[in-house]
Each structure stands twice: as structure tokens, then as C-alpha cells.
Short mmCIF file of C-alpha atoms in Angstrom, two decimals:
data_model
loop_
_atom_site.label_atom_id
_atom_site.label_comp_id
_atom_site.label_asym_id
_atom_site.label_seq_id
_atom_site.Cartn_x
_atom_site.Cartn_y
_atom_site.Cartn_z
CA MET A 6 72.43 221.45 160.46
CA SER A 7 70.23 221.56 163.57
CA SER A 8 67.19 223.84 163.47
CA ASP A 9 68.45 226.32 166.04
CA LEU A 10 71.72 226.75 164.12
CA GLU A 11 69.80 227.10 160.87
CA ALA A 12 67.56 229.76 162.44
CA GLU A 13 70.61 231.60 163.80
CA ALA A 14 72.30 231.58 160.38
CA LEU A 15 69.12 232.85 158.69
CA ARG A 16 68.75 235.55 161.34
CA ASP A 17 72.32 236.79 160.98
CA SER A 18 72.02 236.88 157.20
CA ALA A 19 68.67 238.68 157.39
CA LEU A 20 69.97 241.35 159.75
CA LYS A 21 72.95 242.02 157.47
CA SER A 22 70.72 242.36 154.41
CA ALA A 23 67.76 243.95 156.24
CA ASP A 24 65.51 241.31 154.66
CA PRO A 25 62.39 240.82 156.81
CA ARG A 26 61.26 237.76 154.85
CA GLN A 27 64.50 235.98 155.62
CA LEU A 28 64.22 237.00 159.26
CA PHE A 29 60.73 235.57 159.35
CA GLN A 30 61.96 232.33 157.76
CA ALA A 31 64.27 232.06 160.77
CA PHE A 32 61.30 232.69 163.04
CA LEU A 33 59.33 229.87 161.35
CA VAL A 34 62.23 227.46 161.78
CA LEU A 35 62.31 228.34 165.48
CA THR A 36 58.57 227.70 165.86
CA ARG A 37 59.18 224.04 164.99
CA ASN A 38 61.56 223.61 167.90
CA ALA A 39 61.73 226.45 170.38
CA GLY A 40 59.62 227.46 173.34
CA ALA A 41 58.08 230.85 174.02
CA ALA A 42 61.21 232.38 175.55
CA SER A 43 63.21 231.86 172.34
CA LEU A 44 60.52 233.28 170.06
CA GLN A 45 60.01 236.62 171.76
CA PRO A 46 63.45 238.13 170.93
CA MET A 47 62.99 237.23 167.26
CA ALA A 48 59.52 238.78 167.26
CA SER A 49 60.97 241.94 168.77
CA GLU A 50 63.59 242.12 166.02
CA MET A 51 60.83 241.76 163.43
CA SER A 52 58.95 244.76 164.83
CA ARG A 53 61.28 247.27 163.15
CA PHE A 54 59.92 246.08 159.78
CA ALA A 55 56.30 246.85 160.72
CA ALA A 56 55.89 249.47 157.99
CA GLU A 57 57.05 247.30 155.10
CA GLU A 58 55.87 243.87 156.34
CA PRO A 59 52.88 244.48 158.64
CA PHE A 60 51.50 241.00 158.02
CA LEU A 61 54.68 239.14 158.98
CA VAL A 62 55.22 241.35 162.03
CA SER A 63 51.65 240.72 163.22
CA VAL A 64 52.15 236.97 162.78
CA ALA A 65 55.46 236.91 164.67
CA THR A 66 54.12 239.02 167.53
CA GLY A 67 50.90 237.04 167.83
CA VAL A 68 52.53 233.62 167.71
CA ALA A 69 55.18 234.56 170.28
CA LEU A 70 52.52 235.93 172.65
CA SER A 71 50.33 232.87 172.10
CA ARG A 72 53.16 230.49 173.00
CA ALA A 73 53.61 232.52 176.19
CA GLY A 74 49.91 232.18 177.00
CA SER A 75 49.19 235.90 176.68
CA PRO A 76 45.58 236.96 175.94
CA ALA A 77 47.00 239.84 173.88
CA ALA A 78 47.96 237.31 171.19
CA ALA A 79 44.46 237.20 169.69
CA PHE A 80 44.52 240.87 168.63
CA HIS A 81 47.74 240.47 166.64
CA LEU A 82 46.68 237.16 165.11
CA GLU A 83 43.28 238.52 164.04
CA SER A 84 45.02 241.58 162.59
CA ALA A 85 47.32 239.28 160.60
CA LEU A 86 44.40 237.44 158.99
CA LEU A 87 42.68 240.72 158.09
CA LEU A 88 45.90 241.89 156.42
CA PHE A 89 46.29 238.57 154.61
CA ASP A 90 42.86 238.98 153.00
CA SER A 91 42.94 242.75 152.40
CA LEU A 92 46.41 242.66 150.80
CA GLY A 93 45.62 239.59 148.69
CA LEU A 94 48.57 237.53 149.90
CA HIS A 95 47.12 234.10 149.03
CA HIS A 96 49.55 233.38 146.19
CA ASP A 97 52.77 233.82 148.15
CA PRO A 98 53.92 230.49 149.69
CA LEU A 99 55.49 232.15 152.74
CA TYR A 100 52.41 234.22 153.51
CA LEU A 101 50.17 231.22 152.93
CA GLU A 102 52.09 229.15 155.46
CA CYS A 103 51.77 232.00 157.93
CA ALA A 104 48.00 232.28 157.43
CA ILE A 105 47.48 228.55 158.07
CA PHE A 106 49.74 228.75 161.12
CA VAL A 107 47.77 231.71 162.50
CA THR A 108 44.42 230.02 161.86
CA LEU A 109 45.48 226.97 163.86
CA THR A 110 46.94 229.15 166.61
CA LEU A 111 43.55 230.88 166.89
CA ILE A 112 42.02 227.40 167.36
CA ARG A 113 39.96 227.44 164.16
CA PRO A 114 41.18 224.14 162.75
CA HIS A 115 38.23 223.61 160.39
CA GLU A 116 39.18 226.78 158.49
CA ALA A 117 42.62 225.49 157.49
CA ARG A 118 41.24 223.30 154.68
CA GLN A 119 38.25 225.49 153.99
CA LYS A 120 40.26 228.64 153.31
CA TYR A 121 43.71 227.54 152.18
CA ALA A 122 43.84 223.98 150.80
CA ALA A 123 42.98 225.05 147.25
CA TYR A 124 45.95 227.45 147.21
CA VAL A 125 48.28 224.77 148.57
CA ASP A 126 47.22 222.48 145.72
CA LYS A 127 47.87 225.15 143.08
CA LEU A 128 51.18 226.65 144.21
CA ALA A 129 54.63 225.13 143.69
CA PHE A 130 56.60 224.34 146.84
CA ASP A 131 59.83 222.59 147.64
CA PRO A 132 59.18 219.23 149.39
CA ALA A 133 59.99 220.55 152.87
CA ALA A 134 57.60 223.50 152.56
CA ARG A 135 54.87 221.29 151.11
CA ALA A 136 55.36 218.82 153.97
CA ARG A 137 54.90 221.60 156.50
CA LEU A 138 51.75 222.96 154.81
CA LEU A 139 50.21 219.52 154.33
CA ALA A 140 50.99 218.65 157.94
CA MET A 141 49.21 221.75 159.22
CA ILE A 142 46.15 221.16 157.05
CA GLY A 143 46.11 217.51 158.20
CA LEU A 144 46.37 218.62 161.81
CA GLY A 145 43.47 220.99 161.21
CA ASP A 146 41.36 218.20 159.73
CA ALA A 147 42.08 215.85 162.64
CA TRP A 148 41.48 218.58 165.21
CA ALA A 149 38.21 219.53 163.53
CA GLY A 150 36.91 215.97 163.79
CA ASN A 151 38.06 214.26 160.60
CA LEU A 152 40.68 211.94 162.02
CA VAL A 153 40.75 209.68 158.95
CA ARG A 154 41.66 212.44 156.55
CA GLY A 155 43.94 214.16 159.02
CA GLN A 156 45.92 211.00 159.68
CA ALA A 157 46.34 210.28 155.97
CA GLU A 158 47.59 213.80 155.26
CA MET A 159 49.99 213.84 158.18
CA LEU A 160 51.44 210.49 157.11
CA GLU A 161 52.02 211.89 153.63
CA ALA A 162 53.58 215.03 155.12
CA ARG A 163 55.88 212.90 157.25
CA ASP A 164 57.04 210.99 154.16
CA LEU A 165 57.69 214.27 152.30
CA ALA A 166 59.72 215.64 155.21
CA LEU A 167 61.75 212.42 155.30
CA GLN A 168 62.43 212.66 151.56
CA ALA A 169 63.43 216.32 151.92
CA GLY A 170 65.89 215.52 154.69
CA ARG A 171 64.13 217.81 157.18
CA PRO A 172 64.14 216.05 160.56
CA ASP A 173 62.67 219.14 162.26
CA VAL A 174 59.52 219.04 160.10
CA GLN A 175 59.43 215.25 160.39
CA ALA A 176 59.66 215.50 164.18
CA GLU A 177 56.82 218.01 164.39
CA VAL A 178 54.35 216.10 162.22
CA THR A 179 55.29 212.76 163.79
CA SER A 180 54.57 214.19 167.24
CA TRP A 181 51.09 215.18 166.03
CA LEU A 182 50.49 211.70 164.61
CA ILE A 183 50.93 210.02 168.02
CA LYS A 184 47.67 211.37 169.43
CA CYS A 185 45.74 211.06 166.18
CA GLU A 186 46.65 207.39 165.81
CA ALA A 187 45.93 206.66 169.46
CA LEU A 188 42.44 208.11 169.05
CA ARG A 189 42.00 206.12 165.83
CA GLY A 190 42.98 202.90 167.58
CA ASP A 191 46.18 202.40 165.55
CA LEU A 192 48.09 201.70 168.75
CA ALA A 193 51.12 200.01 167.19
CA ALA A 194 51.59 202.90 164.76
CA SER A 195 51.10 205.42 167.57
CA ALA A 196 53.74 203.69 169.71
CA ALA A 197 56.16 203.53 166.78
CA HIS A 198 55.70 207.22 166.04
CA LEU A 199 56.14 208.03 169.74
CA ALA A 200 59.57 206.40 169.68
CA GLU A 201 60.43 208.09 166.37
CA ALA A 202 59.34 211.53 167.57
CA ARG A 203 61.39 211.19 170.75
CA SER A 204 64.49 210.32 168.76
CA LEU A 205 63.96 213.16 166.28
CA ALA A 206 63.23 215.69 169.02
CA ALA A 207 66.41 214.72 170.84
CA ARG A 208 68.42 215.08 167.64
CA ASN A 209 67.05 218.60 167.13
CA GLY A 210 66.81 219.63 170.78
CA SER A 211 63.15 220.54 170.29
CA GLU A 212 61.26 221.94 173.27
CA TRP A 213 58.15 222.53 171.12
CA VAL A 214 58.00 218.96 169.81
CA ALA A 215 58.79 217.53 173.25
CA GLY A 216 55.58 219.08 174.59
CA HIS A 217 53.50 217.46 171.86
CA ILE A 218 55.20 214.13 172.55
CA VAL A 219 54.04 214.29 176.17
CA GLU A 220 50.46 215.02 175.09
CA GLY A 221 50.58 212.24 172.51
CA SER A 222 52.00 209.80 175.03
CA ALA A 223 49.14 210.58 177.41
CA ALA A 224 46.61 209.82 174.67
CA LEU A 225 48.36 206.53 173.90
CA HIS A 226 48.34 205.41 177.54
CA PHE A 227 44.64 206.22 177.70
CA ALA A 228 43.84 204.34 174.48
CA GLN A 229 45.77 201.33 175.79
CA GLY A 230 43.55 201.31 178.89
CA ASP A 231 46.45 202.11 181.24
CA THR A 232 44.58 204.46 183.59
CA GLU A 233 47.41 204.73 186.11
CA ALA A 234 49.89 205.88 183.47
CA TRP A 235 47.32 208.25 181.95
CA VAL A 236 46.66 209.89 185.34
CA ALA A 237 50.40 210.28 185.85
CA MET A 238 50.66 212.00 182.47
CA LEU A 239 47.76 214.31 183.35
CA GLU A 240 49.57 215.27 186.54
CA LEU A 241 52.69 216.03 184.51
CA MET A 242 50.81 218.11 181.94
CA VAL A 243 48.77 220.05 184.49
CA GLY A 244 51.87 220.75 186.55
CA ALA A 245 53.75 222.02 183.49
CA GLY A 246 50.81 224.04 182.14
CA MET A 247 50.74 222.15 178.85
CA GLY A 248 47.98 222.57 176.30
CA VAL A 249 48.08 226.37 176.01
CA ASP A 250 48.54 226.23 172.23
CA SER A 251 45.53 223.93 171.74
CA GLY A 252 43.24 225.33 174.42
CA LEU A 253 43.43 222.10 176.41
CA THR A 254 44.89 223.45 179.65
CA PHE A 255 41.47 223.51 181.30
CA GLU A 256 40.41 220.16 179.88
CA TYR A 257 43.50 218.42 181.25
CA ARG A 258 42.92 219.91 184.71
CA TRP A 259 39.19 219.07 184.64
CA GLU A 260 39.97 215.48 183.52
CA LEU A 261 42.40 214.99 186.40
CA ALA A 262 39.99 216.52 188.92
CA THR A 263 37.18 214.30 187.59
CA HIS A 264 39.28 211.18 188.05
CA HIS A 265 40.06 212.13 191.66
CA ALA A 266 36.43 213.03 192.40
CA LEU A 267 35.06 209.78 190.98
CA PHE A 268 37.62 207.48 192.53
CA GLY A 269 37.87 208.53 196.16
CA ALA A 270 40.04 211.64 196.33
CA PRO A 271 37.61 214.61 196.58
CA THR A 272 40.16 216.76 198.43
CA ALA A 273 42.67 216.38 195.59
CA ALA A 274 39.92 217.20 193.09
CA ALA A 275 38.95 220.36 194.96
CA ALA A 276 42.59 221.46 195.24
CA LEU A 277 43.02 221.22 191.46
CA LEU A 278 40.12 223.61 190.89
CA ASP A 279 40.63 225.95 193.85
CA GLY A 280 41.46 229.45 192.65
CA VAL A 281 41.47 228.45 188.97
CA PRO A 282 39.53 230.97 186.84
CA PRO A 283 36.53 229.84 184.79
CA ALA A 284 37.40 228.30 181.44
CA PRO A 285 36.83 230.79 178.57
CA VAL A 286 33.77 229.86 176.51
CA PHE A 287 35.65 230.43 173.23
CA LEU A 288 37.90 227.41 173.85
CA PRO A 289 36.80 224.02 172.49
CA GLY A 290 34.36 222.62 175.04
CA GLY A 291 34.27 225.97 176.82
CA PRO A 292 30.45 226.35 176.96
CA ALA A 293 30.21 223.13 179.01
CA MET A 294 33.19 223.68 181.31
CA ALA A 295 31.28 225.46 184.10
CA ALA A 296 28.72 222.65 184.32
CA TRP A 297 31.51 220.05 184.22
CA ARG A 298 33.26 221.85 187.07
CA SER A 299 30.04 221.96 189.11
CA TRP A 300 29.61 218.20 188.64
CA ILE A 301 33.19 217.51 189.76
CA ALA A 302 32.37 219.16 193.09
CA ALA A 303 29.46 216.72 193.69
CA PRO A 304 29.79 213.80 191.24
CA ASP A 305 26.88 211.79 192.68
CA ASP A 306 24.43 214.69 192.45
CA VAL A 307 21.92 213.68 189.76
CA GLN A 308 20.73 217.24 189.19
CA ARG A 309 24.28 218.42 188.45
CA MET A 310 24.71 215.52 186.05
CA GLN A 311 21.51 216.55 184.28
CA GLU A 312 22.67 220.18 184.11
CA PHE A 313 25.98 219.03 182.63
CA GLU A 314 24.21 216.91 180.02
CA ALA A 315 21.85 219.79 179.19
CA VAL A 316 24.71 222.01 177.97
CA LEU A 317 26.33 219.40 175.72
CA PRO A 318 24.17 220.38 172.70
CA GLU A 319 25.90 223.78 172.82
CA LEU A 320 29.14 222.11 171.70
CA THR A 321 28.54 222.49 167.98
CA ARG A 322 31.88 223.72 166.64
CA PRO A 323 34.03 221.24 164.67
CA ALA A 324 36.79 221.30 167.30
CA GLU A 325 34.20 220.35 169.95
CA ARG A 326 33.21 217.02 168.42
CA LEU A 327 35.87 215.16 170.38
CA PRO A 328 35.27 216.82 173.80
CA ARG A 329 31.49 216.41 173.42
CA ALA A 330 31.88 212.65 172.94
CA ARG A 331 34.24 212.49 175.92
CA MET A 332 31.87 214.41 178.21
CA SER A 333 28.97 212.13 177.20
CA TRP A 334 31.17 209.15 178.01
CA LEU A 335 32.14 210.47 181.45
CA LEU A 336 28.51 211.11 182.40
CA GLY A 337 27.22 207.86 180.94
CA ALA A 338 29.83 205.71 182.66
CA HIS A 339 29.08 207.30 186.03
CA HIS A 340 25.33 206.85 185.62
CA GLY A 341 26.15 203.21 184.94
CA ARG A 342 28.23 202.90 188.10
CA GLN A 343 25.34 204.39 190.06
CA GLY A 344 22.88 201.86 188.58
CA ARG A 345 20.91 204.32 186.44
CA ARG A 346 20.66 202.23 183.31
CA ALA A 347 18.56 204.43 181.00
CA PRO A 348 20.66 207.64 181.16
CA ALA A 349 23.83 205.52 181.08
CA VAL A 350 22.79 203.84 177.83
CA ARG A 351 21.63 207.13 176.30
CA LEU A 352 24.88 208.93 177.01
CA LEU A 353 27.19 206.05 176.19
CA GLU A 354 25.42 205.50 172.87
CA ALA A 355 25.81 209.23 172.17
CA ALA A 356 29.52 208.91 172.91
CA CYS A 357 29.79 205.88 170.60
CA ALA A 358 28.05 207.79 167.81
CA GLY A 359 30.28 210.80 168.37
CA TYR A 360 33.49 208.80 168.21
CA ALA A 361 32.32 206.78 165.21
CA ALA A 362 31.47 209.99 163.32
CA ILE A 363 35.02 211.34 163.61
CA GLY A 364 36.88 208.06 163.08
CA ALA A 365 38.06 207.66 166.69
CA GLY A 366 38.01 203.86 166.66
CA GLY A 367 40.29 203.56 169.67
CA MET A 368 37.98 205.59 171.87
CA LEU A 369 34.92 203.81 170.46
CA THR A 370 36.31 200.46 171.57
CA LEU A 371 36.74 201.71 175.14
CA VAL A 372 33.24 203.22 175.32
CA GLU A 373 31.71 200.03 173.95
CA ALA A 374 33.29 198.14 176.84
CA ASP A 375 31.54 200.45 179.31
CA LEU A 376 28.30 200.12 177.37
CA ARG A 377 28.45 196.33 177.51
CA GLN A 378 28.92 196.51 181.28
CA VAL A 379 25.71 198.51 181.55
CA THR A 380 23.64 196.43 179.14
CA GLY A 381 25.20 193.04 179.73
CA GLY A 382 25.33 192.70 175.95
CA ARG A 383 27.99 191.20 173.75
CA PRO A 384 28.91 191.96 170.17
CA SER A 385 26.65 190.00 167.82
CA TYR A 386 29.51 189.50 165.38
CA THR A 387 33.01 188.31 166.13
CA PRO A 388 35.32 189.19 163.25
CA PRO A 389 37.89 186.63 162.12
CA PRO A 390 41.42 187.13 163.42
CA PRO A 391 43.47 189.57 161.35
CA LEU A 392 45.84 188.17 158.80
CA ALA A 393 49.24 187.27 160.16
CA SER A 394 52.31 188.65 158.47
CA LYS A 395 55.09 186.43 157.20
CA PRO A 396 57.56 185.29 159.86
CA GLY A 397 60.03 188.07 160.55
CA GLU A 398 57.78 190.77 159.11
CA ALA A 399 56.11 193.51 161.17
CA ALA A 400 52.32 193.53 161.34
CA LEU A 401 50.42 195.77 158.93
CA THR A 402 50.31 199.38 160.03
CA GLY A 403 47.05 201.30 160.18
CA ALA A 404 47.84 203.03 156.88
CA GLU A 405 48.63 199.70 155.20
CA ILE A 406 45.38 198.15 156.44
CA ARG A 407 43.34 201.05 155.03
CA VAL A 408 45.05 200.73 151.63
CA ALA A 409 44.63 196.95 151.66
CA VAL A 410 40.91 197.21 152.44
CA ALA A 411 40.35 199.80 149.71
CA VAL A 412 42.15 197.69 147.08
CA ALA A 413 40.46 194.49 148.27
CA ASP A 414 37.14 196.29 147.80
CA GLY A 415 37.99 196.53 144.11
CA LEU A 416 39.23 200.11 143.91
CA SER A 417 42.03 201.11 141.56
CA ASN A 418 45.08 202.82 143.04
CA LYS A 419 43.68 206.18 141.92
CA GLU A 420 40.27 205.47 143.47
CA ALA A 421 41.89 204.24 146.69
CA ALA A 422 43.96 207.43 146.85
CA GLU A 423 40.80 209.52 146.49
CA ARG A 424 39.00 207.55 149.21
CA LEU A 425 41.90 207.86 151.63
CA PHE A 426 42.88 211.46 150.72
CA VAL A 427 46.46 210.52 149.83
CA THR A 428 48.51 210.48 146.64
CA VAL A 429 48.61 207.53 144.23
CA LYS A 430 52.31 207.12 145.06
CA THR A 431 51.42 206.71 148.74
CA VAL A 432 48.91 203.98 147.84
CA GLU A 433 51.51 202.21 145.68
CA PHE A 434 54.08 202.40 148.49
CA HIS A 435 51.74 200.91 151.13
CA LEU A 436 50.33 198.30 148.72
CA GLY A 437 53.83 197.03 147.99
CA ASN A 438 54.37 196.56 151.74
CA VAL A 439 51.01 194.77 152.06
CA PHE A 440 51.83 192.30 149.28
CA ARG A 441 55.23 191.57 150.80
CA LYS A 442 54.06 191.24 154.41
CA LEU A 443 51.02 189.06 153.60
CA ASP A 444 52.81 187.08 150.90
CA VAL A 445 50.11 187.73 148.32
CA ARG A 446 50.94 188.08 144.65
CA ASN A 447 48.12 190.18 143.28
CA ARG A 448 44.91 192.07 144.00
CA THR A 449 42.74 189.00 143.43
CA GLU A 450 44.47 187.09 146.23
CA LEU A 451 44.15 190.11 148.48
CA ALA A 452 40.41 190.39 147.72
CA ARG A 453 39.87 186.74 148.72
CA ARG A 454 41.18 187.59 152.19
CA ARG A 455 39.16 190.81 152.56
CA ASP A 456 37.21 189.72 155.67
CA ARG A 457 40.39 189.18 157.64
CA LEU A 458 41.96 192.57 156.98
CA GLY A 459 40.35 194.17 160.04
#
């Protein structure tokens, strides 16, 4: 059954039985597929249960308003979290899912693990519900700057959704993986998940997932070094107002305006910013947005560049680790183009350190290329070529490489699972693929080829 039909069936049953929990289950199903317009009627229906289920009603109202881009959403979402704590709802799986959902909607991704992961580990869930919860915690980890852990958890969530026969949950988490893997530098895996997410979204008719696919596709084009395609995707996202749910609407517009300002289209850059209100400081990167905007207006002005750099230390929240590295990169690369070697090196090295700290290997590779242009340097070490798979076999995926490296380092399956933040079964699954693809028979043979695993 498609998700919209499932939601409709749950809604009809809930209205007949006057069961607000069942009505909210229908609302949750819709959130995995529908846009803002479809959520609001369901939230309105929930409002008549405000006396008996104030928490669920606050969640539904806040999420629907947030999807519509309404500033009133924050009040209802904050109220929901206060109710969750004051009523002691941590041990109810439905309420727990809602609390994680609200926390991410409020753009506090680092709190998802901090506040709720222990409860997720303790409570019993069916595979589909566990997949959804694990996916959201993984998304929170990645968003908060731990791409390695986030990717591992989302991959496990995707496998759980597949086992549970829930293509809607699989589509959602797969669409989140596209961007995470692009940032990590797992470009083949990102491209494969892009194709998978498109197919799943089409099967479910998912407007919500389709938006994340566009954002993920943009990240993949960027990681591949295809600037023309990336700019086209920025134009698409800015025109459609994407990024409301993640607070990236301003960043996408600023990125596009920066590109035009730096590469000969100042009028187009000015038009993108004309009449646009200042970016709220509570959004990730918000404290630096005014200085970034000022620099866009006069990109060769050294004083404006210095003022922009001076506010970067204010980006201290977990969700600002990625934008801080990106802003350092933008400034450093332009100093380099203008022949100012010292500030270029300082900022590009800061960007490299920032990306390395969060596991964004794909971005690190691109920044290093800019850094080498400034310094004229070359890597002092050239790694051996990666191991080739057997003829007819696909290359190792990013997840398989990480498992192979951990096992080749001498770790047991349990130790590898702990290092990679996945289950032992996930390690066993990927290790079986590694042995088959590389035509190795045991861990000793794999260890002998450790240096060529990448």
C-alpha cells in the first residue's frame, strides 16, 4: 500500500474510533511523503484532541507550520518538548519518535543523540519504527558534524526499512544518505543512493523525499567538481524556496550570489539579495550571514573579507561546523585568486581542518586542490591504487571499505562494529561482500592488502 493510502486508511479508522494516537500515526506517515499543504488539514483535525493529547497536537501543529515556513512553528514545537519532559513521555515509542522529530525540526541536531538515543536502545520497536528512529538519530549526528557515525546509522536504518518492507521509510533515509555520502567523498555510493531514492520516491509519490533528493543531487554535483551543474541546482533550489526545513534557504541563496559575484555577474548577485531580509542569527551559520552578504556586494574589498573572517569564530554550534569550514574555504580561495598567499593558506588550512574533523573527505579533497594551487605543493605521499574487484563485481562501497579497513587492522567483528557505530550483523554482511568482491578467503589475506584498501 502506498503511504498516502495508508495514511488515509489510518485517518478514517481514527476518526471512527476517536483515537488521537491513530490519527497521529497517519500524520507521521504523511510527513514521510507529503508537502506542507497536505499536512495542515490533518493537523487541524488533531486540534480537537488538544485536551487529552496536548503533546501530539502541539507536535502536529508545529510540524505543519514549520513545513509551511511559518515563524509561529517554533512556539508549538517548543511547547511540545516542554510537555514531553514534564509529562514523562520518554518510555512511549510514539512519543519518543515525535520528540526526536521535533528536535530536528527545531534545528538542534546534536540533541537527538544526547537526549533520546539511550531510550531508543532500551525500548522494543518493530523494525520499521526502529529504522525511522535510527535514521533520525543518524541524520542528527551527520547534521551536527559527525558524518562518519551518521552515515553508518543511516545505512543501518536503510537496511532495516528494506527488511521491514517499508519503501517510504527507505526512501526518506536514502534521500538523506545522498548528501552525507557526497560530503564524505563516497561518490559512487552517493550516486547509487540518488538513483535508488528517485525510484522509491516515484513509487510512493513523495513530495517530501523529492525535495531532499534535489538537495542531495546538488551536493553530489558539487563533490564531483561539476560547478556548472551545481550552480544550476542552486538556481533550482533558490527558485523553489528549498531548505526551509533545514534552515538552508539563506545559505543556498548566498552561495549562488557568491558564485555570480566572484565570476563576473555582479548584477545577478545583487538581484538575488535585493529585498531579501537578513538571515536570522539562530539558523546554522546565521551569525556570519550579514558579513557574508556584505562581502558578496564587494568581493575584492579586503576589509570586508577581514570582517567576514572575524565573525567565523562565532560559529560554535555543532550544526555550524560544516558552514564554518565552507566559509573559510570561500574566503581562502578568493584570497588565493587575488595573490594574497598568507591569508589564503591560513583560511584554506582552517577549512581542511574543519572538514577533516567532521569526516567530510569529499570536501577536504576539493579544498586541498585549492590549497595546492596557492602553495604550489604536492602531496608527499601517493597511496597505492585501490584494490580492484573481481571481473563482473562492483567496486567496494564506502561502507564496505570502512569494514574492510577495520578488520584488516586486526579488529574482531564486535570491535569493528563498535568503531563504526553499527551492529555486528552489519559488519558480517559487509565483510562477506568484501571477501567475495576481492576474492580473499580470510582475514589474514585481507590484512596483507591493508595499504591498498583506501
